[in-house]
Tab-separated table of C-alpha atoms in Angstrom:
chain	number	residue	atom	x	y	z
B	96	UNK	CA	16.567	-25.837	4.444
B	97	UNK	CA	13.701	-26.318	1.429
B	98	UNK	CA	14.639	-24.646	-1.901
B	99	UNK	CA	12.891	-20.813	-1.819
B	100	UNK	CA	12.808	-20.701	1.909
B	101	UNK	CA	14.695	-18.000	2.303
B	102	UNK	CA	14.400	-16.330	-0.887
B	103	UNK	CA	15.809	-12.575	0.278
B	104	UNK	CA	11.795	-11.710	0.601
B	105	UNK	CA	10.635	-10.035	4.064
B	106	UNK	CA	7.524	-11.412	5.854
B	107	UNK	CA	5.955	-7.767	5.473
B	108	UNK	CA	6.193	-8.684	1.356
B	109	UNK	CA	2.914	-11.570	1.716
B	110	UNK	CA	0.194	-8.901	3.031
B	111	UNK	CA	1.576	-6.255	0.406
B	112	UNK	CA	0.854	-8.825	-2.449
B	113	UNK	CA	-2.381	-10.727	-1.024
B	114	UNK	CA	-3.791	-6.692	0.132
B	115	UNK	CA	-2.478	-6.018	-4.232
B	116	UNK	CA	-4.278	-8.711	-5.534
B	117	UNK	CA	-7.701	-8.028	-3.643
B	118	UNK	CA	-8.161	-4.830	-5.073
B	119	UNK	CA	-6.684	-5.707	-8.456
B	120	UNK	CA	-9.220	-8.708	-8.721
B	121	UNK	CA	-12.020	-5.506	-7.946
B	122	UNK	CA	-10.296	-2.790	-10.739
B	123	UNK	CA	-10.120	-5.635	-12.782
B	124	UNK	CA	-13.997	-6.728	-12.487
B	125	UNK	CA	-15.161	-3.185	-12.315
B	126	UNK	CA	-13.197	-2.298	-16.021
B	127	UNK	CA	-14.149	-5.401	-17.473
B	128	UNK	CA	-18.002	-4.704	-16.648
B	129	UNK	CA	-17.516	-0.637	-17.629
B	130	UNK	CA	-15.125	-0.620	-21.093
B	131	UNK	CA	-17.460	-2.843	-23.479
B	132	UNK	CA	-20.600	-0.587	-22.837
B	133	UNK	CA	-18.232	2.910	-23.080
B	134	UNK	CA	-16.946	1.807	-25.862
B	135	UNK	CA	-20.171	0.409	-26.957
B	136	UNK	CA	-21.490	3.890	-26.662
B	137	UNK	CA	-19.042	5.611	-28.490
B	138	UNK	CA	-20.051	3.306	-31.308
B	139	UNK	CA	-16.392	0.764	-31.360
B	140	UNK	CA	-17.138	-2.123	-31.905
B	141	UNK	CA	-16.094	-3.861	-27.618
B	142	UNK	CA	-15.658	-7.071	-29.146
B	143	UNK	CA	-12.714	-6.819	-31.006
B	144	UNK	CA	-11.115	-3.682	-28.476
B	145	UNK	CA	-12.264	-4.646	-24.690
B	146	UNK	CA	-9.507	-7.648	-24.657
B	147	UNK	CA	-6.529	-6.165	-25.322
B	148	UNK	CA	-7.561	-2.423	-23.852
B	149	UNK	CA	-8.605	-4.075	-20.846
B	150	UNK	CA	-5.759	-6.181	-20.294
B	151	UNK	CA	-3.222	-3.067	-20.732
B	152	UNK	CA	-5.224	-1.176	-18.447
B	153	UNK	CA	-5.389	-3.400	-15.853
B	154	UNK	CA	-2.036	-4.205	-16.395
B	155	UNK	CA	-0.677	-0.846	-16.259
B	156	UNK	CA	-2.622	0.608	-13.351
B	157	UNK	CA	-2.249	-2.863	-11.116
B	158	UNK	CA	2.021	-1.888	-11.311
B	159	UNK	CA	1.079	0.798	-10.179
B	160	UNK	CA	-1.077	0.150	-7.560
B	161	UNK	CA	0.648	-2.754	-6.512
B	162	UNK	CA	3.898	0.020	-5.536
B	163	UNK	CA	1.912	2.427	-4.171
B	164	UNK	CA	0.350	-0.114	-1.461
B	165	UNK	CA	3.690	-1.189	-0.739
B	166	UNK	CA	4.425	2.262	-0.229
B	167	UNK	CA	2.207	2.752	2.089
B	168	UNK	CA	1.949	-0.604	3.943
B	169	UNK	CA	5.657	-1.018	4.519
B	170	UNK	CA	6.157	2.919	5.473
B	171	UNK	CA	8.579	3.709	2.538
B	172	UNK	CA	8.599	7.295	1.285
C-alpha cells in the first residue's frame, strides 16, 4: 500500500474540504474587494492595514466555516 493511503481520513472528509475551500476562495474575494474602501472611508490608511486585517479575518472566519460545513455535511450535532 502507497504511503498516506490510508491516512485514518473518511471518504466523506474530500467534499467537506473541496465544498470549504469554494466558499472560502468567495469570503476571501468578497473581503479583499470590501476592507480597503471601508477602511478607506473611515480615513485608515488600507495600505498598510488591509494585509494583515484581511488575512486574520479570513483566517478566523474560514475555521470556522470550514467546522460548521462539516457539521452539517457529515450530520454531526
Amino acid at each position: 500500500m502507497g504511503a498516506g493511503l490510508d491516512a485514518g481520513i473518511g471518504m466523506e472528509v474530500g467534499p467537506v474540504v473541496a465544498v470549504t475551500a469554494t466558499f472560502i476562495v468567495i469570503w476571501s474575494a468578497a473581503v479583499s474587494a470590501i476592507l480597503p474602501l471601508i477602511l478607506h472611508r473611515l480615513k485608515i490608511d488600507p495600505a498598510v492595514v488591509s494585509a494583515p486585517l484581511i488575512t486574520t479575518l479570513v483566517d478566523g472566519t474560514g475555521l470556522f466555516l470550514y467546522f460548521t460545513i462539516a457539521r452539517i455535511m457529515l450530520g454531526l450535532d
